[in-house]
PDB file of C-alpha atoms in Angstrom:
ATOM      1  CA  MET A  13      23.380  15.288 -16.638  1.00 43.00           C
ATOM      2  CA  ARG A  14      19.960  16.762 -17.038  1.00 53.00           C
ATOM      3  CA  ASN A  15      19.569  20.292 -15.644  1.00 62.00           C
ATOM      4  CA  HIS A  16      22.461  19.725 -13.233  1.00 89.00           C
ATOM      5  CA  ARG A  17      20.944  16.550 -11.825  1.00 93.00           C
ATOM      6  CA  GLU A  18      22.606  13.193 -11.186  1.00 95.00           C
ATOM      7  CA  LEU A  19      21.240   9.932 -12.537  1.00 97.00           C
ATOM      8  CA  ARG A  20      20.581   7.659  -9.551  1.00 97.00           C
ATOM      9  CA  ALA A  21      19.242   4.127  -9.168  1.00 97.00           C
ATOM     10  CA  LEU A  22      16.494   3.692  -6.580  1.00 97.00           C
ATOM     11  CA  ARG A  23      15.308   0.354  -5.237  1.00 96.00           C
ATOM     12  CA  GLY A  24      12.176  -0.645  -3.396  1.00 96.00           C
ATOM     13  CA  ALA A  25       9.807  -3.492  -2.732  1.00 97.00           C
ATOM     14  CA  THR A  26       6.418  -4.307  -1.287  1.00 97.00           C
ATOM     15  CA  THR A  27       3.999  -7.198  -1.085  1.00 98.00           C
ATOM     16  CA  ALA A  28       0.466  -7.609  -2.404  1.00 98.00           C
ATOM     17  CA  GLY A  29      -2.277  -8.940  -0.163  1.00 97.00           C
ATOM     18  CA  ALA A  30      -3.542 -11.241  -2.901  1.00 98.00           C
ATOM     19  CA  ASN A  31      -3.045 -12.133  -6.552  1.00 98.00           C
ATOM     20  CA  THR A  32      -5.734  -9.748  -7.777  1.00 98.00           C
ATOM     21  CA  SER A  33      -5.506  -6.702  -9.993  1.00 98.00           C
ATOM     22  CA  ALA A  34      -6.875  -4.527  -7.165  1.00 98.00           C
ATOM     23  CA  ALA A  35      -4.380  -5.797  -4.578  1.00 98.00           C
ATOM     24  CA  ILE A  36      -1.406  -5.471  -6.935  1.00 98.00           C
ATOM     25  CA  THR A  37      -2.508  -1.982  -8.025  1.00 98.00           C
ATOM     26  CA  GLU A  38      -2.866  -0.842  -4.410  1.00 98.00           C
ATOM     27  CA  SER A  39       0.606  -2.133  -3.520  1.00 98.00           C
ATOM     28  CA  VAL A  40       2.283  -0.618  -6.593  1.00 98.00           C
ATOM     29  CA  GLU A  41       0.625   2.764  -6.013  1.00 97.00           C
ATOM     30  CA  GLU A  42       1.723   2.768  -2.370  1.00 97.00           C
ATOM     31  CA  LEU A  43       5.283   1.855  -3.366  1.00 97.00           C
ATOM     32  CA  LEU A  44       5.470   4.516  -6.079  1.00 97.00           C
ATOM     33  CA  LEU A  45       4.051   7.170  -3.764  1.00 96.00           C
ATOM     34  CA  ALA A  46       6.660   6.346  -1.097  1.00 95.00           C
ATOM     35  CA  LEU A  47       9.413   6.444  -3.730  1.00 96.00           C
ATOM     36  CA  ILE A  48       8.262   9.792  -5.190  1.00 96.00           C
ATOM     37  CA  GLU A  49       7.480  11.615  -1.943  1.00 94.00           C
ATOM     38  CA  ASN A  50      10.604  10.508  -0.130  1.00 95.00           C
ATOM     39  CA  ASN A  51      12.957  11.248  -3.037  1.00 95.00           C
ATOM     40  CA  ASN A  52      11.226  14.426  -4.185  1.00 94.00           C
ATOM     41  CA  PHE A  53      10.983  13.928  -7.948  1.00 95.00           C
ATOM     42  CA  LYS A  54       8.404  14.172 -10.731  1.00 93.00           C
ATOM     43  CA  GLY A  55       7.574  11.857 -13.604  1.00 93.00           C
ATOM     44  CA  GLU A  56       9.662  13.959 -15.980  1.00 93.00           C
ATOM     45  CA  HIS A  57      12.765  13.022 -13.945  1.00 96.00           C
ATOM     46  CA  VAL A  58      12.228   9.262 -14.348  1.00 97.00           C
ATOM     47  CA  VAL A  59      14.264   7.533 -17.060  1.00 97.00           C
ATOM     48  CA  SER A  60      13.189   3.942 -16.498  1.00 98.00           C
ATOM     49  CA  VAL A  61      11.629   1.550 -13.999  1.00 98.00           C
ATOM     50  CA  THR A  62      11.939  -2.223 -13.983  1.00 98.00           C
ATOM     51  CA  PHE A  63       9.415  -4.119 -11.901  1.00 98.00           C
ATOM     52  CA  SER A  64       9.874  -7.745 -10.922  1.00 98.00           C
ATOM     53  CA  VAL A  65       7.229  -9.918  -9.317  1.00 98.00           C
ATOM     54  CA  THR A  66       7.342 -13.338  -7.745  1.00 97.00           C
ATOM     55  CA  GLY A  67       5.787 -16.170  -9.757  1.00 96.00           C
ATOM     56  CA  ASP A  68       2.620 -16.138  -7.652  1.00 96.00           C
ATOM     57  CA  LEU A  69       1.588 -12.687  -8.981  1.00 98.00           C
ATOM     58  CA  ASN A  70       0.091 -12.681 -12.460  1.00 97.00           C
ATOM     59  CA  ALA A  71      -3.196 -10.756 -12.216  1.00 98.00           C
ATOM     60  CA  CYS A  72      -1.829  -7.512 -13.735  1.00 97.00           C
ATOM     61  CA  PHE A  73       1.331  -5.744 -14.840  1.00 98.00           C
ATOM     62  CA  PRO A  74       2.868  -3.317 -12.305  1.00 98.00           C
ATOM     63  CA  ALA A  75       4.218  -1.251 -15.219  1.00 98.00           C
ATOM     64  CA  ALA A  76       0.655  -0.722 -16.454  1.00 97.00           C
ATOM     65  CA  VAL A  77      -0.180   0.805 -13.066  1.00 97.00           C
ATOM     66  CA  ALA A  78       2.848   3.136 -13.235  1.00 97.00           C
ATOM     67  CA  ARG A  79       2.097   4.131 -16.836  1.00 96.00           C
ATOM     68  CA  ARG A  80      -1.172   5.775 -15.707  1.00 94.00           C
ATOM     69  CA  TRP A  81       0.643   8.264 -13.451  1.00 92.00           C
ATOM     70  CA  THR A  82       0.991  11.868 -14.588  1.00 91.00           C
ATOM     71  CA  GLY A  83       4.273  12.461 -16.394  1.00 92.00           C
ATOM     72  CA  TRP A  84       5.114   8.754 -16.689  1.00 93.00           C
ATOM     73  CA  ASP A  85       3.841   8.273 -20.249  1.00 90.00           C
ATOM     74  CA  THR A  86       7.358   8.578 -21.714  1.00 93.00           C
ATOM     75  CA  VAL A  87       9.114   6.524 -19.017  1.00 97.00           C
ATOM     76  CA  ALA A  88      10.634   3.217 -20.134  1.00 98.00           C
ATOM     77  CA  LEU A  89       8.783   0.628 -18.040  1.00 98.00           C
ATOM     78  CA  LEU A  90       9.395  -3.101 -17.901  1.00 98.00           C
ATOM     79  CA  ASP A  91       7.909  -6.043 -16.016  1.00 98.00           C
ATOM     80  CA  CYS A  92       9.693  -9.323 -15.431  1.00 98.00           C
ATOM     81  CA  GLN A  93       9.382 -12.342 -13.188  1.00 97.00           C
ATOM     82  CA  GLN A  94      11.693 -12.516 -10.195  1.00 95.00           C
ATOM     83  CA  MET A  95      14.083 -15.440 -10.058  1.00 93.00           C
ATOM     84  CA  ALA A  96      12.426 -18.308  -8.152  1.00 91.00           C
ATOM     85  CA  VAL A  97      14.310 -19.038  -4.942  1.00 92.00           C
ATOM     86  CA  ILE A  98      13.188 -21.519  -2.291  1.00 92.00           C
ATOM     87  CA  GLY A  99      11.806 -19.642   0.704  1.00 91.00           C
ATOM     88  CA  ASP A 100      11.461 -16.321  -1.134  1.00 92.00           C
ATOM     89  CA  LEU A 101       8.937 -13.785   0.108  1.00 95.00           C
ATOM     90  CA  PRO A 102       5.538 -14.544  -1.471  1.00 97.00           C
ATOM     91  CA  ARG A 103       3.550 -12.020  -3.544  1.00 98.00           C
ATOM     92  CA  CYS A 104       6.520  -9.649  -3.690  1.00 98.00           C
ATOM     93  CA  ILE A 105       6.851  -6.704  -6.074  1.00 98.00           C
ATOM     94  CA  ARG A 106      10.317  -5.190  -6.461  1.00 98.00           C
ATOM     95  CA  LEU A 107      11.445  -2.212  -8.499  1.00 98.00           C
ATOM     96  CA  MET A 108      14.561  -0.467  -9.678  1.00 98.00           C
ATOM     97  CA  ALA A 109      14.081   3.086 -10.948  1.00 98.00           C
ATOM     98  CA  HIS A 110      16.613   5.309 -12.720  1.00 98.00           C
ATOM     99  CA  VAL A 111      15.830   8.900 -11.786  1.00 97.00           C
ATOM    100  CA  TRP A 112      17.497  12.299 -12.225  1.00 97.00           C
ATOM    101  CA  LEU A 113      17.948  13.738  -8.701  1.00 97.00           C
ATOM    102  CA  GLU A 114      19.609  16.797  -7.223  1.00 95.00           C
ATOM    103  CA  PRO A 115      23.378  16.348  -6.757  1.00 93.00           C
ATOM    104  CA  GLY A 116      24.209  14.920  -3.349  1.00 91.00           C
ATOM    105  CA  GLN A 117      20.553  14.356  -2.493  1.00 92.00           C
ATOM    106  CA  GLU A 118      19.997  11.692   0.147  1.00 92.00           C
ATOM    107  CA  ILE A 119      18.049   8.844  -1.388  1.00 92.00           C
ATOM    108  CA  PHE A 120      15.367   6.661   0.127  1.00 94.00           C
ATOM    109  CA  HIS A 121      14.686   3.070  -0.907  1.00 95.00           C
ATOM    110  CA  PRO A 122      11.182   2.093   0.321  1.00 95.00           C
ATOM    111  CA  TYR A 123      10.673  -1.450   1.555  1.00 95.00           C
ATOM    112  CA  LEU A 124       7.025  -1.683   2.564  1.00 95.00           C
ATOM    113  CA  ARG A 125       4.621  -4.224   4.042  1.00 94.00           C
ATOM    114  CA  GLY A 126       6.060  -7.750   4.117  1.00 93.00           C
ATOM    115  CA  ALA A 127       9.042  -6.641   2.029  1.00 94.00           C
ATOM    116  CA  ALA A 128      10.337  -4.693   5.046  1.00 91.00           C
ATOM    117  CA  ARG A 129      11.943  -7.943   6.192  1.00 90.00           C
ATOM    118  CA  LEU A 130      14.101  -7.991   3.038  1.00 89.00           C
ATOM    119  CA  ARG A 131      15.870  -4.791   4.050  1.00 82.00           C
ATOM    120  CA  PRO A 132      15.101  -3.929   7.685  1.00 77.00           C
ATOM    121  CA  ASP A 133      17.774  -1.222   7.492  1.00 77.00           C
ATOM    122  CA  ARG A 134      15.672   0.608   4.898  1.00 70.00           C
ATOM    123  CA  SER A 135      12.139  -0.039   6.116  1.00 62.00           C
ATOM    124  CA  ASN A 136      11.810   2.269   9.132  1.00 54.00           C
ATOM    125  CA  TYR A 137      12.068   5.679   7.452  1.00 51.00           C
ATOM    126  CA  ILE A 138       8.883   6.695   5.661  1.00 54.00           C
ATOM    127  CA  ARG A 139       7.646  10.254   5.376  1.00 52.00           C
ATOM    128  CA  LYS A 140       3.906  10.790   5.508  1.00 48.00           C
ATOM    129  CA  SER A 141       2.106  12.309   2.553  1.00 44.00           C
ATOM    130  CA  GLN A 142       1.770  16.065   3.007  1.00 39.00           C
ATOM    131  CA  GLU A 143      -1.778  16.011   1.722  1.00 40.00           C
ATOM    132  CA  GLY A 144      -2.826  12.574   2.928  1.00 38.00           C
ATOM    133  CA  THR A 145      -4.404  11.680  -0.415  1.00 36.00           C
ATOM    134  CA  ARG A 146      -4.328   8.421  -2.284  1.00 39.00           C
ATOM    135  CA  PRO A 147      -1.896   8.222  -5.209  1.00 46.00           C
ATOM    136  CA  SER A 148      -4.781   8.021  -7.651  1.00 46.00           C
ATOM    137  CA  ASP A 149      -6.048  11.413  -6.436  1.00 45.00           C
ATOM    138  CA  LYS A 150      -2.670  13.113  -6.416  1.00 43.00           C
ATOM    139  CA  ASN A 151      -0.333  11.746  -9.092  1.00 45.00           C
ATOM    140  CA  LYS A 152      -2.295  10.063 -11.836  1.00 44.00           C
ATOM    141  CA  ASP A 153      -4.246  11.430 -14.794  1.00 39.00           C
TER     142      ASP A 153
END
């Protein structure tokens, strides 16, 4: 354990509006912000994050977006292509993050945008940003 924290695995997913660097970046930032704000952690608590994308997204690497966030420069980040399944959700970005959290802390797995249909049981609870700023203003270098 690190400073009396428990290592936890967090999941989440979202969709991009288009296969463009801007659309993918916007979706990844929104997903990371929901993950961070709702689970109350900092970059220094993140061990690793694996991103997977559907085959129709190839304009940029989600890990490259995450790497720009403050405190994430030493996080192990990986991108991979999601297994192709007939009827899968298009333009989908999924993640699994390993994060040190407070013992017994309730965890939140954000499923945003079109990905909400993947896990409707986890898509209704989203806290609003306290400051109402974009991730690029609040959490990145």
